[in-house]
mmCIF file of C-alpha atoms in Angstrom:
data_model
loop_
_atom_site.group_PDB
_atom_site.id
_atom_site.type_symbol
_atom_site.label_atom_id
_atom_site.label_comp_id
_atom_site.label_asym_id
_atom_site.label_seq_id
_atom_site.Cartn_x
_atom_site.Cartn_y
_atom_site.Cartn_z
ATOM 1 C CA ALA A 1 -0.042 -0.138 0.018
ATOM 2 C CA GLY A 2 3.087 2.195 -0.216
ATOM 3 C CA ILE A 3 2.968 2.910 3.710
ATOM 4 C CA LYS A 4 5.792 4.553 5.264
ATOM 5 C CA TYR A 5 6.409 4.557 9.089
ATOM 6 C CA ILE A 6 9.193 5.595 11.508
ATOM 7 C CA ILE A 7 9.800 4.509 15.413
ATOM 8 C CA ILE A 8 10.717 7.221 17.195
ATOM 9 C CA ASP A 9 12.842 7.165 20.133
ATOM 10 C CA VAL A 10 13.947 10.594 20.778
ATOM 11 C CA PRO A 11 16.086 11.405 24.057
ATOM 12 C CA PRO A 12 14.058 11.532 27.426
ATOM 13 C CA ARG A 13 14.825 15.607 27.587
ATOM 14 C CA ALA A 14 14.053 16.336 23.871
ATOM 15 C CA ASP A 15 11.864 19.493 23.719
ATOM 16 C CA SER A 16 9.122 20.824 21.561
ATOM 17 C CA GLN A 17 11.714 22.387 18.829
ATOM 18 C CA THR A 18 13.510 18.830 18.593
ATOM 19 C CA VAL A 19 10.114 17.232 18.133
ATOM 20 C CA ALA A 20 8.976 19.775 15.672
ATOM 21 C CA GLY A 21 12.119 19.252 13.562
ATOM 22 C CA VAL A 22 11.489 15.393 13.366
ATOM 23 C CA PHE A 23 7.904 15.885 12.185
ATOM 24 C CA ALA A 24 9.013 18.611 9.481
ATOM 25 C CA SER A 25 11.636 15.908 8.238
ATOM 26 C CA MET A 26 8.899 13.293 8.299
ATOM 27 C CA GLU A 27 6.787 15.151 6.283
ATOM 28 C CA LYS A 28 9.256 15.676 3.511
ATOM 29 C CA ASN A 29 9.783 12.061 3.351
ATOM 30 C CA GLY A 30 5.782 11.230 3.129
ATOM 31 C CA ILE A 31 5.887 9.308 6.329
ATOM 32 C CA SER A 32 2.552 7.778 7.015
ATOM 33 C CA ALA A 33 2.636 7.004 10.811
ATOM 34 C CA VAL A 34 4.984 7.190 13.927
ATOM 35 C CA ILE A 35 5.459 4.515 16.655
ATOM 36 C CA GLY A 36 6.295 6.428 19.950
ATOM 37 C CA PRO A 37 7.572 8.246 21.832
ATOM 38 C CA MET A 38 8.311 5.930 24.926
ATOM 39 C CA PHE A 39 8.040 8.944 27.595
ATOM 40 C CA GLY A 40 4.721 10.252 28.758
ATOM 41 C CA GLY A 41 6.103 13.637 29.043
ATOM 42 C CA GLN A 42 6.915 14.012 25.450
ATOM 43 C CA LEU A 43 3.385 13.531 24.440
ATOM 44 C CA LYS A 44 2.504 17.058 24.417
ATOM 45 C CA TYR A 45 5.055 17.692 21.992
ATOM 46 C CA PHE A 46 3.997 14.681 19.654
ATOM 47 C CA ALA A 47 0.314 15.758 19.902
ATOM 48 C CA ALA A 48 0.843 19.269 18.763
ATOM 49 C CA GLU A 49 3.186 18.170 15.782
ATOM 50 C CA SER A 50 0.683 15.293 14.707
ATOM 51 C CA SER A 51 -2.252 17.674 14.824
ATOM 52 C CA ARG A 52 -0.134 20.151 12.587
ATOM 53 C CA TYR A 53 1.251 17.616 10.159
ATOM 54 C CA LYS A 54 -1.646 15.208 10.233
ATOM 55 C CA ILE A 55 0.591 12.242 10.825
ATOM 56 C CA PRO A 56 -0.898 9.792 13.261
ATOM 57 C CA VAL A 57 1.179 8.588 16.173
ATOM 58 C CA ILE A 58 0.969 5.191 17.968
ATOM 59 C CA THR A 59 2.440 5.400 21.538
ATOM 60 C CA PRO A 60 3.134 2.559 23.995
ATOM 61 C CA ALA A 61 4.049 5.316 26.585
ATOM 62 C CA PRO A 62 2.792 3.890 30.134
ATOM 63 C CA SER A 63 0.783 7.151 30.931
ATOM 64 C CA SER A 64 -2.354 8.763 30.247
ATOM 65 C CA ILE A 65 -2.218 11.041 27.165
ATOM 66 C CA LYS A 66 -2.124 14.453 28.283
ATOM 67 C CA GLY A 67 -2.520 17.199 25.961
ATOM 68 C CA ALA A 68 -3.682 15.042 23.078
ATOM 69 C CA LYS A 69 -7.318 14.403 24.011
ATOM 70 C CA GLY A 70 -9.187 17.504 22.612
ATOM 71 C CA VAL A 71 -6.041 18.728 21.010
ATOM 72 C CA SER A 72 -4.919 15.912 18.500
ATOM 73 C CA PRO A 73 -6.970 13.027 17.576
ATOM 74 C CA TYR A 74 -3.989 11.832 15.639
ATOM 75 C CA VAL A 75 -2.287 10.613 18.894
ATOM 76 C CA PHE A 76 -3.413 6.936 19.454
ATOM 77 C CA GLY A 77 -2.248 5.300 22.851
ATOM 78 C CA TYR A 78 -1.746 1.843 23.378
ATOM 79 C CA GLY A 79 0.452 1.288 26.631
ATOM 80 C CA MET A 80 -0.842 0.482 29.924
ATOM 81 C CA THR A 81 -1.946 3.478 31.955
ATOM 82 C CA LEU A 82 -1.963 4.115 36.105
ATOM 83 C CA GLY A 83 -5.776 4.371 35.790
ATOM 84 C CA GLN A 84 -6.087 1.070 34.062
ATOM 85 C CA GLU A 85 -3.943 -0.530 36.792
ATOM 86 C CA ILE A 86 -5.774 0.953 39.596
ATOM 87 C CA ALA A 87 -9.269 0.011 38.173
ATOM 88 C CA ALA A 88 -8.236 -3.665 37.469
ATOM 89 C CA GLU A 89 -7.280 -3.947 41.292
ATOM 90 C CA MET A 90 -10.337 -2.003 42.598
ATOM 91 C CA ARG A 91 -12.589 -4.335 40.280
ATOM 92 C CA TYR A 92 -11.171 -7.080 42.046
ATOM 93 C CA ALA A 93 -11.285 -5.676 45.430
ATOM 94 C CA GLY A 94 -15.193 -5.329 44.761
ATOM 95 C CA TYR A 95 -15.372 -8.954 43.471
ATOM 96 C CA LEU A 96 -13.814 -10.033 46.944
ATOM 97 C CA ASN A 97 -16.660 -7.799 48.453
ATOM 98 C CA LEU A 98 -13.863 -5.870 50.563
ATOM 99 C CA LYS A 99 -15.940 -3.213 52.347
ATOM 100 C CA SER A 100 -12.721 -1.015 52.836
ATOM 101 C CA VAL A 101 -9.331 -0.293 51.857
ATOM 102 C CA SER A 102 -6.631 1.696 53.170
ATOM 103 C CA VAL A 103 -3.791 3.355 51.272
ATOM 104 C CA ILE A 104 -0.061 3.936 51.559
ATOM 105 C CA TYR A 105 1.241 6.161 48.883
ATOM 106 C CA PRO A 106 4.149 8.577 48.161
ATOM 107 C CA ARG A 107 3.613 12.330 48.880
ATOM 108 C CA ASN A 108 4.411 13.489 45.259
ATOM 109 C CA GLY A 109 2.470 13.791 41.998
ATOM 110 C CA TYR A 110 2.674 10.177 41.127
ATOM 111 C CA GLY A 111 1.170 9.231 44.562
ATOM 112 C CA SER A 112 -1.438 11.797 44.428
ATOM 113 C CA LYS A 113 -2.468 10.717 40.752
ATOM 114 C CA LEU A 114 -2.846 6.995 41.992
ATOM 115 C CA LEU A 115 -4.804 8.134 45.062
ATOM 116 C CA SER A 116 -7.122 10.029 43.057
ATOM 117 C CA TYR A 117 -7.767 7.034 40.886
ATOM 118 C CA ILE A 118 -8.147 4.988 44.021
ATOM 119 C CA ASN A 119 -10.958 7.336 45.255
ATOM 120 C CA PHE A 120 -12.792 7.323 41.969
ATOM 121 C CA TYR A 121 -12.725 3.595 41.448
ATOM 122 C CA SER A 122 -13.722 2.665 45.169
ATOM 123 C CA LYS A 123 -16.695 4.614 44.622
ATOM 124 C CA LYS A 124 -17.482 2.870 41.042
ATOM 125 C CA TYR A 125 -16.919 -0.648 42.929
ATOM 126 C CA GLY A 126 -18.601 -0.162 46.051
ATOM 127 C CA VAL A 127 -15.328 -0.161 48.380
ATOM 128 C CA LYS A 128 -14.870 2.310 50.882
ATOM 129 C CA VAL A 129 -11.355 4.076 51.417
ATOM 130 C CA MET A 130 -10.707 4.122 55.267
ATOM 131 C CA GLY A 131 -7.645 6.168 55.671
ATOM 132 C CA ALA A 132 -4.839 6.926 53.341
ATOM 133 C CA THR A 133 -1.376 7.999 54.469
ATOM 134 C CA ALA A 134 1.522 9.663 52.701
ATOM 135 C CA TYR A 135 5.176 9.182 53.231
ATOM 136 C CA ALA A 136 8.152 11.769 52.412
ATOM 137 C CA GLY A 137 10.834 10.775 49.804
ATOM 138 C CA LYS A 138 13.243 10.182 52.391
ATOM 139 C CA THR A 139 11.160 7.795 54.501
ATOM 140 C CA VAL A 140 12.783 4.567 55.527
ATOM 141 C CA ASP A 141 11.020 3.786 58.618
ATOM 142 C CA PHE A 142 7.074 3.619 58.049
ATOM 143 C CA PHE A 143 5.830 3.116 61.595
ATOM 144 C CA ASP A 144 4.076 6.564 61.676
ATOM 145 C CA ASN A 145 2.282 5.633 58.345
ATOM 146 C CA PHE A 146 1.357 2.161 59.860
ATOM 147 C CA ASN A 147 0.346 3.917 63.159
ATOM 148 C CA SER A 148 -2.197 6.149 61.341
ATOM 149 C CA ILE A 149 -4.009 3.355 59.791
ATOM 150 C CA VAL A 150 -3.902 0.474 62.433
ATOM 151 C CA LYS A 151 -4.210 0.147 66.198
ATOM 152 C CA PHE A 152 -1.197 -1.298 67.951
ATOM 153 C CA THR A 153 -1.711 -2.934 71.125
ATOM 154 C CA ASN A 154 -0.817 -0.786 74.040
ATOM 155 C CA ILE A 155 2.053 -2.989 75.693
ATOM 156 C CA GLY A 156 3.212 -0.267 78.187
ATOM 157 C CA LYS A 157 7.144 0.521 78.476
ATOM 158 C CA GLY A 158 9.742 -1.314 79.835
ATOM 159 C CA GLY A 159 9.869 -4.938 80.646
ATOM 160 C CA VAL A 160 6.816 -7.122 80.405
ATOM 161 C CA SER A 161 5.670 -9.392 83.330
ATOM 162 C CA LYS A 162 4.956 -13.444 83.186
ATOM 163 C CA ALA A 163 1.210 -12.276 83.509
ATOM 164 C CA GLU A 164 1.167 -9.923 80.439
ATOM 165 C CA GLU A 165 3.285 -12.684 78.364
ATOM 166 C CA SER A 166 0.475 -15.030 79.176
ATOM 167 C CA GLN A 167 -2.428 -12.611 78.359
ATOM 168 C CA LEU A 168 -0.929 -11.056 75.212
ATOM 169 C CA GLY A 169 0.968 -14.130 74.079
ATOM 170 C CA ILE A 170 4.132 -12.300 73.707
ATOM 171 C CA THR A 171 7.784 -12.626 75.050
ATOM 172 C CA PRO A 172 10.409 -9.754 75.426
ATOM 173 C CA TYR A 173 12.048 -11.427 72.343
ATOM 174 C CA ASN A 174 8.905 -10.847 70.207
ATOM 175 C CA LEU A 175 8.796 -7.259 71.305
ATOM 176 C CA MET A 176 12.370 -6.589 70.847
ATOM 177 C CA ASN A 177 12.027 -7.850 67.272
ATOM 178 C CA GLY A 178 8.799 -6.172 66.463
ATOM 179 C CA ILE A 179 6.921 -9.263 65.778
ATOM 180 C CA THR A 180 4.003 -9.889 68.179
ATOM 181 C CA GLU A 181 1.062 -12.565 68.447
ATOM 182 C CA ALA A 182 -1.046 -9.914 69.784
ATOM 183 C CA LYS A 183 -1.901 -8.586 66.176
ATOM 184 C CA PRO A 184 -2.701 -4.749 65.722
ATOM 185 C CA LEU A 185 -6.435 -3.966 65.258
ATOM 186 C CA ILE A 186 -6.745 -3.806 61.404
ATOM 187 C CA PRO A 187 -10.004 -1.827 60.345
ATOM 188 C CA PHE A 188 -9.595 -2.109 56.646
ATOM 189 C CA GLY A 189 -10.127 -5.148 54.382
ATOM 190 C CA GLY A 190 -7.232 -4.550 51.912
ATOM 191 C CA LEU A 191 -4.351 -2.185 51.608
ATOM 192 C CA PHE A 192 -2.963 -0.559 48.605
ATOM 193 C CA VAL A 193 0.783 0.041 48.523
ATOM 194 C CA ILE A 194 2.202 2.488 46.076
ATOM 195 C CA GLY A 195 5.935 3.509 45.577
ATOM 196 C CA ASN A 196 8.891 2.311 43.469
ATOM 197 C CA PRO A 197 10.515 -0.793 44.199
ATOM 198 C CA SER A 198 13.034 0.519 46.847
ATOM 199 C CA LYS A 199 10.209 1.844 49.001
ATOM 200 C CA LEU A 200 7.908 -1.280 48.315
ATOM 201 C CA GLU A 201 10.655 -3.451 49.671
ATOM 202 C CA LEU A 202 10.931 -1.557 52.875
ATOM 203 C CA ILE A 203 7.022 -1.151 53.134
ATOM 204 C CA LEU A 204 6.511 -4.896 52.775
ATOM 205 C CA THR A 205 9.123 -6.087 55.162
ATOM 206 C CA GLN A 206 7.956 -3.708 57.799
ATOM 207 C CA LEU A 207 4.380 -4.932 57.463
ATOM 208 C CA ALA A 208 5.500 -8.213 58.335
ATOM 209 C CA TYR A 209 7.758 -7.013 61.074
ATOM 210 C CA TYR A 210 4.928 -5.246 62.836
ATOM 211 C CA ASN A 211 2.816 -8.172 62.172
ATOM 212 C CA ILE A 212 0.305 -6.165 59.994
ATOM 213 C CA SER A 213 -1.217 -9.100 57.872
ATOM 214 C CA GLY A 214 -4.177 -11.065 57.215
ATOM 215 C CA PHE A 215 -5.646 -9.030 54.248
ATOM 216 C CA PRO A 216 -4.722 -8.767 50.358
ATOM 217 C CA ILE A 217 -1.884 -6.307 49.547
ATOM 218 C CA PHE A 218 -2.734 -4.445 46.391
ATOM 219 C CA GLY A 219 0.394 -3.149 44.501
ATOM 220 C CA PRO A 220 1.476 -1.380 41.271
ATOM 221 C CA SER A 221 2.648 -3.581 38.094
ATOM 222 C CA SER A 222 6.550 -3.126 39.366
ATOM 223 C CA LEU A 223 5.771 -6.208 41.759
ATOM 224 C CA ASP A 224 5.767 -8.357 38.556
ATOM 225 C CA SER A 225 9.538 -8.729 38.668
ATOM 226 C CA GLY A 226 11.449 -11.873 38.889
ATOM 227 C CA HIS A 227 14.111 -10.103 40.635
ATOM 228 C CA PHE A 228 11.794 -8.604 43.055
ATOM 229 C CA MET A 229 9.914 -11.906 43.945
ATOM 230 C CA GLU A 230 13.230 -13.642 44.351
ATOM 231 C CA LYS A 231 14.418 -11.073 47.142
ATOM 232 C CA TYR A 232 11.064 -10.165 48.791
ATOM 233 C CA GLY A 233 8.714 -13.075 47.962
ATOM 234 C CA PHE A 234 8.479 -14.112 51.441
ATOM 235 C CA TYR A 235 7.007 -10.509 52.315
ATOM 236 C CA MET A 236 4.357 -10.482 49.644
ATOM 237 C CA GLN A 237 2.407 -13.558 50.039
ATOM 238 C CA GLY A 238 -1.162 -12.991 48.803
ATOM 239 C CA ALA A 239 -0.076 -9.682 47.045
ATOM 240 C CA ILE A 240 -2.184 -8.737 44.096
ATOM 241 C CA PHE A 241 -0.909 -6.738 41.106
ATOM 242 C CA PRO A 242 -1.454 -5.994 37.424
ATOM 243 C CA ASP A 243 0.573 -5.865 34.377
ATOM 244 C CA GLY A 244 0.047 -5.619 30.627
ATOM 245 C CA TYR A 245 1.928 -8.415 29.480
ATOM 246 C CA PHE A 246 2.865 -12.123 31.005
ATOM 247 C CA LYS A 247 5.794 -13.835 29.047
ATOM 248 C CA HIS A 248 4.785 -17.048 31.041
ATOM 249 C CA ASP A 249 1.405 -17.203 29.756
ATOM 250 C CA THR A 250 0.485 -20.632 27.919
ATOM 251 C CA ASN A 251 -1.725 -18.748 25.305
ATOM 252 C CA LYS A 252 -0.552 -19.876 21.973
ATOM 253 C CA THR A 253 -0.511 -16.015 20.589
ATOM 254 C CA VAL A 254 2.045 -15.377 23.586
ATOM 255 C CA THR A 255 4.055 -18.647 23.232
ATOM 256 C CA ASP A 256 4.349 -18.125 19.595
ATOM 257 C CA PHE A 257 5.765 -14.752 20.120
ATOM 258 C CA ASN A 258 8.114 -15.582 22.651
ATOM 259 C CA ALA A 259 9.807 -18.241 20.622
ATOM 260 C CA ALA A 260 10.093 -15.889 17.355
ATOM 261 C CA TYR A 261 11.644 -13.387 19.850
ATOM 262 C CA LYS A 262 14.026 -15.511 21.699
ATOM 263 C CA GLY A 263 15.234 -16.978 18.219
ATOM 264 C CA ASN A 264 16.013 -13.611 17.027
ATOM 265 C CA TYR A 265 17.328 -11.827 20.051
ATOM 266 C CA GLY A 266 18.463 -14.687 22.312
ATOM 267 C CA GLU A 267 16.369 -13.470 25.217
ATOM 268 C CA MET A 268 12.626 -13.478 26.326
ATOM 269 C CA PRO A 269 10.786 -10.200 25.615
ATOM 270 C CA ASN A 270 9.400 -7.744 28.074
ATOM 271 C CA ILE A 271 6.537 -5.361 28.201
ATOM 272 C CA LEU A 272 7.787 -2.891 25.813
ATOM 273 C CA SER A 273 8.679 -5.512 23.249
ATOM 274 C CA ALA A 274 5.184 -6.720 23.537
ATOM 275 C CA GLU A 275 3.639 -3.792 23.034
ATOM 276 C CA GLY A 276 5.701 -2.714 20.068
ATOM 277 C CA TYR A 277 5.016 -6.005 18.446
ATOM 278 C CA ASP A 278 1.429 -5.407 19.024
ATOM 279 C CA ILE A 279 1.330 -1.845 17.714
ATOM 280 C CA GLY A 280 3.236 -3.009 14.614
ATOM 281 C CA GLY A 281 0.230 -5.699 14.172
ATOM 282 C CA ILE A 282 -2.218 -2.819 14.575
ATOM 283 C CA MET A 283 -0.452 -0.699 11.944
ATOM 284 C CA ILE A 284 -0.249 -3.802 9.418
ATOM 285 C CA LYS A 285 -4.016 -4.135 9.965
ATOM 286 C CA ALA A 286 -4.611 -0.659 9.188
ATOM 287 C CA ALA A 287 -2.687 -0.634 6.032
ATOM 288 C CA GLY A 288 -4.827 -3.441 4.889
ATOM 289 C CA LYS A 289 -7.850 -0.970 5.203
ATOM 290 C CA ILE A 290 -6.419 1.611 3.041
ATOM 291 C CA ASN A 291 -8.196 1.013 -0.274
ATOM 292 C CA SER A 292 -11.593 1.948 1.529
ATOM 293 C CA THR A 293 -10.280 5.159 2.864
ATOM 294 C CA GLY A 294 -9.181 6.892 -0.464
ATOM 295 C CA TYR A 295 -5.846 8.872 -1.027
ATOM 296 C CA ALA A 296 -6.823 12.554 -1.169
ATOM 297 C CA ASP A 297 -5.568 13.409 2.324
ATOM 298 C CA GLY A 298 -1.779 12.702 2.166
ATOM 299 C CA PRO A 299 0.031 9.698 3.553
ATOM 300 C CA GLY A 300 -0.594 10.615 7.102
ATOM 301 C CA GLY A 301 -4.376 11.717 6.813
ATOM 302 C CA VAL A 302 -5.036 8.415 4.775
ATOM 303 C CA PHE A 303 -3.417 6.186 7.615
ATOM 304 C CA TYR A 304 -5.235 8.105 10.162
ATOM 305 C CA LYS A 305 -8.632 7.104 8.658
ATOM 306 C CA ALA A 306 -7.313 3.677 8.287
ATOM 307 C CA LEU A 307 -6.613 3.395 11.912
ATOM 308 C CA LEU A 308 -9.843 4.430 12.824
ATOM 309 C CA LEU A 309 -11.230 1.341 10.900
ATOM 310 C CA VAL A 310 -9.440 -1.088 13.205
ATOM 311 C CA LYS A 311 -12.199 -1.548 15.800
ATOM 312 C CA SER A 312 -10.331 -4.424 17.539
ATOM 313 C CA TYR A 313 -6.878 -6.342 17.741
ATOM 314 C CA LYS A 314 -5.749 -9.509 19.221
ATOM 315 C CA GLY A 315 -2.139 -9.348 19.834
ATOM 316 C CA VAL A 316 0.189 -10.937 22.566
ATOM 317 C CA CYS A 317 -0.970 -8.310 25.267
ATOM 318 C CA GLY A 318 -4.467 -9.546 24.910
ATOM 319 C CA ILE A 319 -7.769 -8.343 23.111
ATOM 320 C CA SER A 320 -7.921 -4.654 22.587
ATOM 321 C CA LYS A 321 -10.676 -2.400 21.175
ATOM 322 C CA LEU A 322 -10.556 1.290 19.931
ATOM 323 C CA SER A 323 -12.227 3.726 21.927
ATOM 324 C CA GLY A 324 -11.758 7.313 20.971
ATOM 325 C CA ASN A 325 -7.807 7.390 20.390
ATOM 326 C CA ARG A 326 -6.915 4.831 22.533
ATOM 327 C CA PHE A 327 -6.774 0.850 22.167
ATOM 328 C CA LYS A 328 -8.291 -0.308 25.390
ATOM 329 C CA LYS A 329 -7.661 -3.596 26.803
ATOM 330 C CA GLN A 330 -8.136 -5.696 29.955
ATOM 331 C CA LEU A 331 -4.737 -6.064 32.013
ATOM 332 C CA TYR A 332 -3.499 -9.405 33.654
ATOM 333 C CA LEU A 333 -4.153 -9.319 37.291
ATOM 334 C CA PHE A 334 -1.986 -11.510 39.221
ATOM 335 C CA LYS A 335 -1.732 -13.045 42.891
ATOM 336 C CA TYR A 336 1.414 -14.314 44.400
ATOM 337 C CA LYS A 337 0.787 -17.003 47.073
ATOM 338 C CA HIS A 338 3.455 -19.611 48.104
ATOM 339 C CA TYR A 339 6.111 -18.280 45.662
ATOM 340 C CA THR A 340 4.038 -18.800 42.661
ATOM 341 C CA VAL A 341 2.439 -16.310 40.470
ATOM 342 C CA TYR A 342 -1.357 -17.201 39.617
ATOM 343 C CA ILE A 343 -3.410 -15.494 36.994
ATOM 344 C CA LEU A 344 -6.774 -13.905 38.382
ATOM 345 C CA GLN A 345 -7.731 -12.114 35.278
ATOM 346 C CA SER A 346 -6.350 -12.424 31.574
ATOM 347 C CA PRO A 347 -6.704 -9.818 28.939
ATOM 348 C CA PHE A 348 -7.520 -12.821 26.494
ATOM 349 C CA GLY A 349 -10.692 -13.664 28.444
ATOM 350 C CA SER A 350 -11.716 -16.604 30.445
#
């Protein structure tokens, strides 16, 4: 069909002038579409230029398309979003009939955004947010955060008498190590734990240290890491987390892709590889629809119309459906138990 596309991987700090120059060059070379960028912060520049030059952009950037909605219909999203992660987890919390959840989150823009999603989807699925506690960037001891959402047993100061040991079921050794058989009073049914991996490892280990357990922990997609599980699997028993791709899925679409990828690159694919593969498949499917769109709008305009005709696509990340300018799909939802990852929800359906 004479389609030309280009994969864009501009530096993270690329500014509007850089992106404008890239698009000007693409127009001269008759480029029909762009795959990229990888960084959500650059989407506003791509949105402006895609609208100006009428060249569609399909991005795997793992964030919402800020600046594109209502500004450029030419920017199509395929990557997993933070909102999708929280929606999948809160939907499952509702399925479990959890009456309430609490939240531990970082005091920054990322944490505030996720908290807003949690509040929104908790209302949608009938789950009450019972307490949310924010931590600063330098926090390494989370006792104060825990103390604001659970009630620790008042064990007094100093030594513990034999009578107290008998009544509470604890020993001075237990107290010294922070692990007591007298569990704190836990008023919520589930706990959302938000943060980067270095914070997650501290929070999870300290939850166990203070014997705050007995409920599902909902975490971000970064928990889907073999390295993290290998080091901290003991502390994440029962943890629930989403992701957009699962290389260990036995679905034939996934296993065929894994075999082909490993045969070519000598390693297993990651989520960016999988999303890039799916985006390529979407573009091939769109190219096959160009005959029904006409050629009067230039390479980019023609391909844009063809993309709108791709109503659904089954790729290695699951089944997606075009809604507005985003290819929406269900995420995987996992549960980690007994050092094994179980699939609770698949983007390929049941």
